PDB file of C-alpha atoms in Angstrom:
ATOM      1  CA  UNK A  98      81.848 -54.263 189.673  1.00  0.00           C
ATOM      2  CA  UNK A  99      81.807 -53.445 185.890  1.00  0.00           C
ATOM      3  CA  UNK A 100      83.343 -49.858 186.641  1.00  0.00           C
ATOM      4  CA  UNK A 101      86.038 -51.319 188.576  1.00  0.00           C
ATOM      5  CA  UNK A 102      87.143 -53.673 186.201  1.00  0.00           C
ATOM      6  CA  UNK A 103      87.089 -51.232 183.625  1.00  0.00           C
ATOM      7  CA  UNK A 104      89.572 -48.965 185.983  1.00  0.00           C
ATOM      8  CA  UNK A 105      91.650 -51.951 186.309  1.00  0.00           C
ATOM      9  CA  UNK A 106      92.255 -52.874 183.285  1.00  0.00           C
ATOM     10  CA  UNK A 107      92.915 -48.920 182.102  1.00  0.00           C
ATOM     11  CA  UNK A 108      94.955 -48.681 185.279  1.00  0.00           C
ATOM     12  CA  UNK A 109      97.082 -51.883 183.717  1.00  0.00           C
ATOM     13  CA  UNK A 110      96.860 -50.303 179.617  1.00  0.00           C
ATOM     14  CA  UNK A 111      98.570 -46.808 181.151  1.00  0.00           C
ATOM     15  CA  UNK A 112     101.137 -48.536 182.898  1.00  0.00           C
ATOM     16  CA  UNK A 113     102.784 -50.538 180.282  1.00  0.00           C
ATOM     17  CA  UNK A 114     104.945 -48.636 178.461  1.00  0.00           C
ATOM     18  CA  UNK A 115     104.631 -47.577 174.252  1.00  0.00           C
ATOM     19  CA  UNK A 116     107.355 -48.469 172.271  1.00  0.00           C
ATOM     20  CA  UNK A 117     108.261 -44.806 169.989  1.00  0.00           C
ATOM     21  CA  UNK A 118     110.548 -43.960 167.290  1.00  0.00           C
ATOM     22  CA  UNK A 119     114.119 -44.943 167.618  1.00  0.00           C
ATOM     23  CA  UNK A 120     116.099 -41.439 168.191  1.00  0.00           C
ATOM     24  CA  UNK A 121     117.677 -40.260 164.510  1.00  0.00           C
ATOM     25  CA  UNK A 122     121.529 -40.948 164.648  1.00  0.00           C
ATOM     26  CA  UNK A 123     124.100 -38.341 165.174  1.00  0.00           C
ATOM     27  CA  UNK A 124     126.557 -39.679 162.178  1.00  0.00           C
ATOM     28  CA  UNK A 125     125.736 -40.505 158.359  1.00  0.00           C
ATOM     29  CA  UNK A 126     128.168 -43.329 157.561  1.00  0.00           C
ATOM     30  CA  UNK A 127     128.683 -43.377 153.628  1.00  0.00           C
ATOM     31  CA  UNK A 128     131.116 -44.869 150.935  1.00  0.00           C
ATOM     32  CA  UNK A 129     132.381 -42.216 148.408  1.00  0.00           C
ATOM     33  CA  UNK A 130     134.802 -44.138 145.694  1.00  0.00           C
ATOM     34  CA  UNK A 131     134.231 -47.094 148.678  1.00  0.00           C
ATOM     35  CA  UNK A 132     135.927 -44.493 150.942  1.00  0.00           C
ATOM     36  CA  UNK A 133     134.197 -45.303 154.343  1.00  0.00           C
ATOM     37  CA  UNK A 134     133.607 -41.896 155.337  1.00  0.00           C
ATOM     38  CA  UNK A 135     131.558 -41.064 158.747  1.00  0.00           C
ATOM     39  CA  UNK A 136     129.660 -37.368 159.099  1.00  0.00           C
ATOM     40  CA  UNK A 137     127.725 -35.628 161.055  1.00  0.00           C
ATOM     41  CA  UNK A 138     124.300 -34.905 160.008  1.00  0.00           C
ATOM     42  CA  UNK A 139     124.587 -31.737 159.010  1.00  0.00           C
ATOM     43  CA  UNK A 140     127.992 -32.691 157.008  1.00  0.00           C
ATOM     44  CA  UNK A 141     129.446 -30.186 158.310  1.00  0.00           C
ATOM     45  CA  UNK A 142     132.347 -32.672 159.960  1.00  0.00           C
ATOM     46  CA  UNK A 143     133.857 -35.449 158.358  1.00  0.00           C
ATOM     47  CA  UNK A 144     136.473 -37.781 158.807  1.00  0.00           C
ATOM     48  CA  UNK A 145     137.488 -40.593 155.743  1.00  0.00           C
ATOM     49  CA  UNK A 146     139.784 -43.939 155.412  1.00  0.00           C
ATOM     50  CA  UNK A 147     142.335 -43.210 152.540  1.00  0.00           C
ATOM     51  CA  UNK A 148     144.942 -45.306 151.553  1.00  0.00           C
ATOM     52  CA  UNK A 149     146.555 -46.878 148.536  1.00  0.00           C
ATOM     53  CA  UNK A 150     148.848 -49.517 147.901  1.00  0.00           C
ATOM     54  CA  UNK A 151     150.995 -49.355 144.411  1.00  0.00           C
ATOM     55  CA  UNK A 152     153.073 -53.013 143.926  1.00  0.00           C
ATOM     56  CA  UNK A 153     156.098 -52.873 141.303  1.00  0.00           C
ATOM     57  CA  UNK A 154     157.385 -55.984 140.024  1.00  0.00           C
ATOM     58  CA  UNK A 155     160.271 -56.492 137.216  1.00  0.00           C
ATOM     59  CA  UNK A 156     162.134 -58.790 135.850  1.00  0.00           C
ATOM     60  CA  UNK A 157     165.540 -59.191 133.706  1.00  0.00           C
ATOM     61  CA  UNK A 158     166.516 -61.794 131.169  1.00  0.00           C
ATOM     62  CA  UNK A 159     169.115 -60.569 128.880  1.00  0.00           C
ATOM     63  CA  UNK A 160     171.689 -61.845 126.413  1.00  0.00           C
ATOM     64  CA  UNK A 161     174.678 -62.752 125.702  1.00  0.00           C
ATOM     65  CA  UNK A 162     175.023 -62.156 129.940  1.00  0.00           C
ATOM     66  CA  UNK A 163     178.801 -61.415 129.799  1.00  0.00           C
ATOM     67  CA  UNK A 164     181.050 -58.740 131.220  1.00  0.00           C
ATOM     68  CA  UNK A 165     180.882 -56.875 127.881  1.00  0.00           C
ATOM     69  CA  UNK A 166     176.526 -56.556 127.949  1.00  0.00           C
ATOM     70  CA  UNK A 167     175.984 -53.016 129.531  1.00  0.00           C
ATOM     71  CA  UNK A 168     174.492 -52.381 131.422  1.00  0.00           C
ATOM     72  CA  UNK A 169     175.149 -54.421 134.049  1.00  0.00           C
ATOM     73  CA  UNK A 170     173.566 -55.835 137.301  1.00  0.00           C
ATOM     74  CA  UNK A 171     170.356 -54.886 136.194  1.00  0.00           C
ATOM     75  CA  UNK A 172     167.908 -55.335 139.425  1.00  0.00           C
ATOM     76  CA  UNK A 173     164.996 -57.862 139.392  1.00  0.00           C
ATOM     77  CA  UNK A 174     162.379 -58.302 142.046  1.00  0.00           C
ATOM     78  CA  UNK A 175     159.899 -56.569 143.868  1.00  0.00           C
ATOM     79  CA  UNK A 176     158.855 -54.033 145.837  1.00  0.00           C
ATOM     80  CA  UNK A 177     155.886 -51.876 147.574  1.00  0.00           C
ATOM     81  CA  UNK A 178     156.548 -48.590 145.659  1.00  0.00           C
ATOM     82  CA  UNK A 179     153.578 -46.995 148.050  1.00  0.00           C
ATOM     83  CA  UNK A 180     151.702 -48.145 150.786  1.00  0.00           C
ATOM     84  CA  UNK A 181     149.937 -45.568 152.121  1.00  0.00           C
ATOM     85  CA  UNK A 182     146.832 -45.625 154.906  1.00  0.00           C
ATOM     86  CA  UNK A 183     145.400 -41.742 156.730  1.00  0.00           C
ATOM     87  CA  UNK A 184     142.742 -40.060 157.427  1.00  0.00           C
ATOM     88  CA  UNK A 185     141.290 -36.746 155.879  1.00  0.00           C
ATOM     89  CA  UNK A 186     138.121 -34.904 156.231  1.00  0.00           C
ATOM     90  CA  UNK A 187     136.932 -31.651 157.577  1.00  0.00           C
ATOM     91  CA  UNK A 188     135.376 -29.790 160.957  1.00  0.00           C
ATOM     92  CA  UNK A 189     133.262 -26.611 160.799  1.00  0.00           C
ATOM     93  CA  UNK A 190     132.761 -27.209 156.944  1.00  0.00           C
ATOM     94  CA  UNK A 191     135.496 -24.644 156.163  1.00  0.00           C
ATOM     95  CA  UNK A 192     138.100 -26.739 157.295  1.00  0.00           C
ATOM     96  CA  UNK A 193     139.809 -29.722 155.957  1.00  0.00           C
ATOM     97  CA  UNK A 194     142.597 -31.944 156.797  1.00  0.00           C
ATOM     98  CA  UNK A 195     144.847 -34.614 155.730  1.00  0.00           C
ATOM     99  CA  UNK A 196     147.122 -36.782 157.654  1.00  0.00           C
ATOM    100  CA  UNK A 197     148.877 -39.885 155.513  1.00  0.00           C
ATOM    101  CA  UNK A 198     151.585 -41.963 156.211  1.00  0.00           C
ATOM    102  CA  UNK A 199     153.488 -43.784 153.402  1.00  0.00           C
ATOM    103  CA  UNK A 200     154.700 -46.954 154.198  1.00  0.00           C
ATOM    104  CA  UNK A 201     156.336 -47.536 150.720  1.00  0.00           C
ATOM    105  CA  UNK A 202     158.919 -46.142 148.685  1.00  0.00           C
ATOM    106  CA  UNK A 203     162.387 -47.296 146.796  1.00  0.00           C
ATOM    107  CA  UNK A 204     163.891 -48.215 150.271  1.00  0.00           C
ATOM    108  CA  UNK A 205     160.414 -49.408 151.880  1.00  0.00           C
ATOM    109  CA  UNK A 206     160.343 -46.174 153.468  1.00  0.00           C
ATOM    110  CA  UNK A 207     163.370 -45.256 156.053  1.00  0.00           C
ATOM    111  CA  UNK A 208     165.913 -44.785 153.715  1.00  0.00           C
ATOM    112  CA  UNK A 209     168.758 -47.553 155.798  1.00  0.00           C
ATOM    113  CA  UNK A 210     167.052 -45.687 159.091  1.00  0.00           C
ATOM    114  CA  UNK A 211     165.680 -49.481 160.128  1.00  0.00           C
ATOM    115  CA  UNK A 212     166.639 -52.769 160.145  1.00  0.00           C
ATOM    116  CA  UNK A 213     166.749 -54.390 156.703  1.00  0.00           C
ATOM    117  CA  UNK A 214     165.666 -51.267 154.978  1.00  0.00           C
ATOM    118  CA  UNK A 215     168.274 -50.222 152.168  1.00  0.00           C
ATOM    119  CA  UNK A 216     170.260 -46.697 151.793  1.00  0.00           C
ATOM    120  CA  UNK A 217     168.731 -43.537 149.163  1.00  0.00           C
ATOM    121  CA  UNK A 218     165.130 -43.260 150.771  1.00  0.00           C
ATOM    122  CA  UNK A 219     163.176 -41.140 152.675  1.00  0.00           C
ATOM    123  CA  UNK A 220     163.727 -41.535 156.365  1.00  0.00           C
ATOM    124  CA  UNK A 221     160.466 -40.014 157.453  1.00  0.00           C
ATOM    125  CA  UNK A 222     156.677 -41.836 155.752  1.00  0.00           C
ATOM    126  CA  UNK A 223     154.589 -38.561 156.369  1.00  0.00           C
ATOM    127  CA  UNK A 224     153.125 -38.454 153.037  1.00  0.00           C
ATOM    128  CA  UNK A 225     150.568 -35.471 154.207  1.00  0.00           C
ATOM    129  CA  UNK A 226     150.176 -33.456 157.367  1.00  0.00           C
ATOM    130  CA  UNK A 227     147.990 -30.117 156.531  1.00  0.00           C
ATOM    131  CA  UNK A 228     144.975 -28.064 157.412  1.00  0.00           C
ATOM    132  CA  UNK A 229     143.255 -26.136 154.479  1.00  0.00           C
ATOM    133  CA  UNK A 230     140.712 -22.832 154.824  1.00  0.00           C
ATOM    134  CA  UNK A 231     137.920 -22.511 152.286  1.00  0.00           C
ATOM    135  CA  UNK A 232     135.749 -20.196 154.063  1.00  0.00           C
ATOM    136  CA  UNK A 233     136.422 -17.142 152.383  1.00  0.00           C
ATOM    137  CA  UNK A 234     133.337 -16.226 151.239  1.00  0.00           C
ATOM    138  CA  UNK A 235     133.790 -14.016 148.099  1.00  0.00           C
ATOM    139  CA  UNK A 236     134.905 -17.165 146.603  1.00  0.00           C
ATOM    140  CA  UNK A 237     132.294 -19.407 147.481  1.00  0.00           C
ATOM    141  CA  UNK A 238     134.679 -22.422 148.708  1.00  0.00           C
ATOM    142  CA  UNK A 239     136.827 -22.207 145.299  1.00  0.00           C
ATOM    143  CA  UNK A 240     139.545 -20.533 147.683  1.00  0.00           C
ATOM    144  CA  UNK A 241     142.121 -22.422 149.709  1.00  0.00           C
ATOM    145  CA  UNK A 242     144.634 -21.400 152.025  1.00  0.00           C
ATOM    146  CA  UNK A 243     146.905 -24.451 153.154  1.00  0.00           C
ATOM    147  CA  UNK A 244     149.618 -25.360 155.068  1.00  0.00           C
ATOM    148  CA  UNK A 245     151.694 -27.810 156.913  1.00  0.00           C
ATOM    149  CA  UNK A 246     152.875 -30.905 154.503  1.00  0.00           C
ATOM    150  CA  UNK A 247     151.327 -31.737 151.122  1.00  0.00           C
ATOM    151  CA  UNK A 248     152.264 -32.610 148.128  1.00  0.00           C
ATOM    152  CA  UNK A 249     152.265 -29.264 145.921  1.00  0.00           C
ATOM    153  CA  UNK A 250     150.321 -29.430 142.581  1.00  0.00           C
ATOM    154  CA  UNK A 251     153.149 -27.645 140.928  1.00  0.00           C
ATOM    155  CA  UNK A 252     153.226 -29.198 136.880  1.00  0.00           C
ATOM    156  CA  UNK A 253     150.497 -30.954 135.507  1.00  0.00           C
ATOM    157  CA  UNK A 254     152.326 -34.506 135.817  1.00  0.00           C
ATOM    158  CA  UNK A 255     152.702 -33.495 139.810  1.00  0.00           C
ATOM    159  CA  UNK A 256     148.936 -32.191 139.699  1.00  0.00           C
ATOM    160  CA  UNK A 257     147.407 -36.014 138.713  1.00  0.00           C
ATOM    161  CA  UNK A 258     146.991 -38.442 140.955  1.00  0.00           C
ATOM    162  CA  UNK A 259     149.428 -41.243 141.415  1.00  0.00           C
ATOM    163  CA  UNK A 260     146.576 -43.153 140.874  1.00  0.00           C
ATOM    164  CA  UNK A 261     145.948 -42.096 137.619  1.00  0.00           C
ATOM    165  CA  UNK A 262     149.522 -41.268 135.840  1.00  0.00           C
ATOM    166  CA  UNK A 263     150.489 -43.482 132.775  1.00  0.00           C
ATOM    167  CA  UNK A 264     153.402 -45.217 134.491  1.00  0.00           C
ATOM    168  CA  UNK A 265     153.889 -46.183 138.242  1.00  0.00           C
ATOM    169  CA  UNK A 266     156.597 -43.262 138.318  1.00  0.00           C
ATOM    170  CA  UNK A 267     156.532 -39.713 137.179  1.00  0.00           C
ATOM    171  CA  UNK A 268     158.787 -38.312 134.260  1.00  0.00           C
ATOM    172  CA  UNK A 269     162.540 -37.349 135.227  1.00  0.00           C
ATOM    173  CA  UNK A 270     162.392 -34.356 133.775  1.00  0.00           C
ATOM    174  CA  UNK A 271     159.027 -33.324 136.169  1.00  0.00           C
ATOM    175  CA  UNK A 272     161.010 -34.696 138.970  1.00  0.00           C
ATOM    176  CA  UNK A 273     163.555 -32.570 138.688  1.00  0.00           C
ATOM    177  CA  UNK A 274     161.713 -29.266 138.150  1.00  0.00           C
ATOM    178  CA  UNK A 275     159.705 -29.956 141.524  1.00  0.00           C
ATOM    179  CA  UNK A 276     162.818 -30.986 143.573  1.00  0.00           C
ATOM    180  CA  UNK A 277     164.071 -27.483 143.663  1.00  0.00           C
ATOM    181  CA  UNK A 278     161.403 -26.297 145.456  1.00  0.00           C
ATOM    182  CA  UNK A 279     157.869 -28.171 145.475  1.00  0.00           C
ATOM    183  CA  UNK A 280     156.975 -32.060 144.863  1.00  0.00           C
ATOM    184  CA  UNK A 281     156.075 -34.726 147.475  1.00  0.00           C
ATOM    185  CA  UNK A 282     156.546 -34.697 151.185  1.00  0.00           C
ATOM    186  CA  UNK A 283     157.090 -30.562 151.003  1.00  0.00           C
ATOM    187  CA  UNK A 284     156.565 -28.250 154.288  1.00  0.00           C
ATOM    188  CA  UNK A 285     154.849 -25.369 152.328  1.00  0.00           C
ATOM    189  CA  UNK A 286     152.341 -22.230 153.204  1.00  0.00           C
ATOM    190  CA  UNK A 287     150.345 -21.121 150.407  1.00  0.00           C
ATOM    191  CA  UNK A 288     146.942 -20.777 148.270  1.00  0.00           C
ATOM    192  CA  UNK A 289     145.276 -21.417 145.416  1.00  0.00           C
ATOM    193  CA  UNK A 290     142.052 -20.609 143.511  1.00  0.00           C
ATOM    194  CA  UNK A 291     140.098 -22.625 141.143  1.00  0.00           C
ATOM    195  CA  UNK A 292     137.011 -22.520 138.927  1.00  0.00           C
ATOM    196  CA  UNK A 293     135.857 -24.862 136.030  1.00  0.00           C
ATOM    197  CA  UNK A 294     138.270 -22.740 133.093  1.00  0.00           C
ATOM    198  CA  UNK A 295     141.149 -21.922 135.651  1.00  0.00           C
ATOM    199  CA  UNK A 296     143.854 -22.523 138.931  1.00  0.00           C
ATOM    200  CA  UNK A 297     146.144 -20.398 140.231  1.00  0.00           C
ATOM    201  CA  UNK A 298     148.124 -21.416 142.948  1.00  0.00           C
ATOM    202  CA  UNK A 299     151.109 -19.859 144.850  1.00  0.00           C
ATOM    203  CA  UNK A 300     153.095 -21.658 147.980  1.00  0.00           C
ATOM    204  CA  UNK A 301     156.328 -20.307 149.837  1.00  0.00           C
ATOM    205  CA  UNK A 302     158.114 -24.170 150.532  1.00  0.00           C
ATOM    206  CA  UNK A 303     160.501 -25.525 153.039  1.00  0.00           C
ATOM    207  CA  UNK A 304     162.061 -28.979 153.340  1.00  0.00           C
ATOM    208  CA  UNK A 305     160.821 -32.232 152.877  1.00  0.00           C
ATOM    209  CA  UNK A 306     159.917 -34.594 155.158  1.00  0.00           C
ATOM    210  CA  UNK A 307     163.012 -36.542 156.668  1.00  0.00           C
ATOM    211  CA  UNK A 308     164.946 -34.295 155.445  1.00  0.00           C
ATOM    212  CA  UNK A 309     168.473 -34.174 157.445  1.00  0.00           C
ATOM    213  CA  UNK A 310     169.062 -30.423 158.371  1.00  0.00           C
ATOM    214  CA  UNK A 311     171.512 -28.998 160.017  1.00  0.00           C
ATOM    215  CA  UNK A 312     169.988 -25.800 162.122  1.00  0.00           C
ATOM    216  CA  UNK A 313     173.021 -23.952 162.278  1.00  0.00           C
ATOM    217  CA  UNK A 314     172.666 -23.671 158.342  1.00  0.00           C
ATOM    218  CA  UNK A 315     170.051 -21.663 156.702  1.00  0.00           C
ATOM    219  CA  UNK A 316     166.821 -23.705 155.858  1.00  0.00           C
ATOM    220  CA  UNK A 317     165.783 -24.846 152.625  1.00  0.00           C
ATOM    221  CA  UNK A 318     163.920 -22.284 151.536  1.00  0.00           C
ATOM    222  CA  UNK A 319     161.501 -21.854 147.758  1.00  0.00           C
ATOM    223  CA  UNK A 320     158.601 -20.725 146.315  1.00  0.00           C
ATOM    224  CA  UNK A 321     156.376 -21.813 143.575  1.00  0.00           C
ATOM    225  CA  UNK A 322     153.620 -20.098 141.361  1.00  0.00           C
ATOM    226  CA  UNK A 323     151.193 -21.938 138.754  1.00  0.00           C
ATOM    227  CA  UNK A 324     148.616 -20.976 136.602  1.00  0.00           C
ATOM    228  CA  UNK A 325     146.609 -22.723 134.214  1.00  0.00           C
ATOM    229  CA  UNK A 326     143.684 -21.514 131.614  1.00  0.00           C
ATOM    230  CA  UNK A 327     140.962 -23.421 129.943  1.00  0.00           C
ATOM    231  CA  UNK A 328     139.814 -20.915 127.300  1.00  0.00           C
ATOM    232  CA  UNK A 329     137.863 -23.360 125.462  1.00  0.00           C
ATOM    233  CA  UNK A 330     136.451 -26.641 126.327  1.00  0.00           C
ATOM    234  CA  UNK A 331     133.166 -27.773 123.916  1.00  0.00           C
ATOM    235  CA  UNK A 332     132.517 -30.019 121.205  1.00  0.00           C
ATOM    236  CA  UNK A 333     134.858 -28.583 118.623  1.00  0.00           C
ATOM    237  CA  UNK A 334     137.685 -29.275 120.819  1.00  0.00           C
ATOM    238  CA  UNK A 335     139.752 -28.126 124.009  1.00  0.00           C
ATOM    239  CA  UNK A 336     142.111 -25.674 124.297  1.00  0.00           C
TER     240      UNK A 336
END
């Protein structure tokens, strides 16, 4: 009778079932610069929220306000210089990607193209469409090849980060260099190479985005070349 029991009751222990280890998940969810930013495990593949939202606001209060003050009809108000929301990451670990819109801009971004919106903007918001190569292996990821549409790191001012620049809009006299033939919003093919003391960079450029072409003309058409040396960078100074 004992024996039996016993079988029972190991009969009963083997059927009910263990509880194990909860299976390891697929993705690593992190937040770089609270970026939310989902990879695999390996981190080989990512994909990241980016966006950014720059807010200008001004005001005029000048005197004697007569017909002879100059300048005249000076603007106040406000409005969303950039508004910008995408996604960018990278597959296969060479790869990498960007794809921004920009909801902002002097005209809010359509340039008299929608209702309300006012004339001298952009009519398109891509900010960035491109796919960049690193995997050349010689250069140990400090190799890109690029294209589609990106803003072009041609002068420093152009090479910093709106998010960083002194005042909410570049200098004129940048703006004008990069028009020709680089800046923001620019269909461009190209490369560049980097280390701590150096870039090079070199793009053949097209239009910009929203651009109104006529394709019976010939297309906008430019190239740009950059390089830039740190010979010395220590505690006597930087060069």
């Amino acid at each position: 009778a004992r024996s039996e029991a016993k079988a029972v009751v190991a009969n009963a222990n083997a059927a009910m079932p263990l509880k194990g280890p909860a299976p390891a998940s697929g993705v690593v969810v992190t937040m770089p610069n609270n970026r939310p930013t989902i990879c695999t495990v390996d981190q080989a593949n990512c994909v990241a929220i980016t966006s950014r939202v720059h807010w200008d606001v001004g005001g005029y209060d000048y005197r004697p306000n007569t017909a002879a003050t100059v300048p005249q009809k000076l603007n106040s108000g406000e409005n969303v210089r950039r508004a910008r929301i995408g996604v960018t990451g990278k597959f296969f670990n060479d790869w990498n990607f960007a794809l921004v819109y920009d909801f902002g801009g002097s005209s809010d971004g359509f340039g008299g193209a929608a209702p309300g919106s006012l004339p001298g903007g952009g009519v398109s918001g891509v900010e960035n469409a491109y796919l960049s190569y690193t995997g050349l292996k010689p250069f140990g990821g400090r190799m890109a090849i690029e294209a589609g549409i990106m803003d072009l790191p041609y002068t420093m001012d152009e090479a910093t980060s709106s998010n960083d620049i002194m005042f909410m809009e570049r200098a004129a006299s940048q703006v004008l260099a990069t028009s020709l033939a680089a800046g923001d919003n620019r269909a461009a093919f190209g490369g560049q190479v980097f280390g701590d003391q150096y870039w090079v960079g070199a793009y053949v450029t097209g239009p910009t985005t929203g651009l109104n072409v006529n394709h019976s003309q010939p297309q906008p058409l430019g190239a740009t070349f950059r390089a830039v040396g740190l010979p010395m960078n220590n505690e006597v100074g930087t060069v």
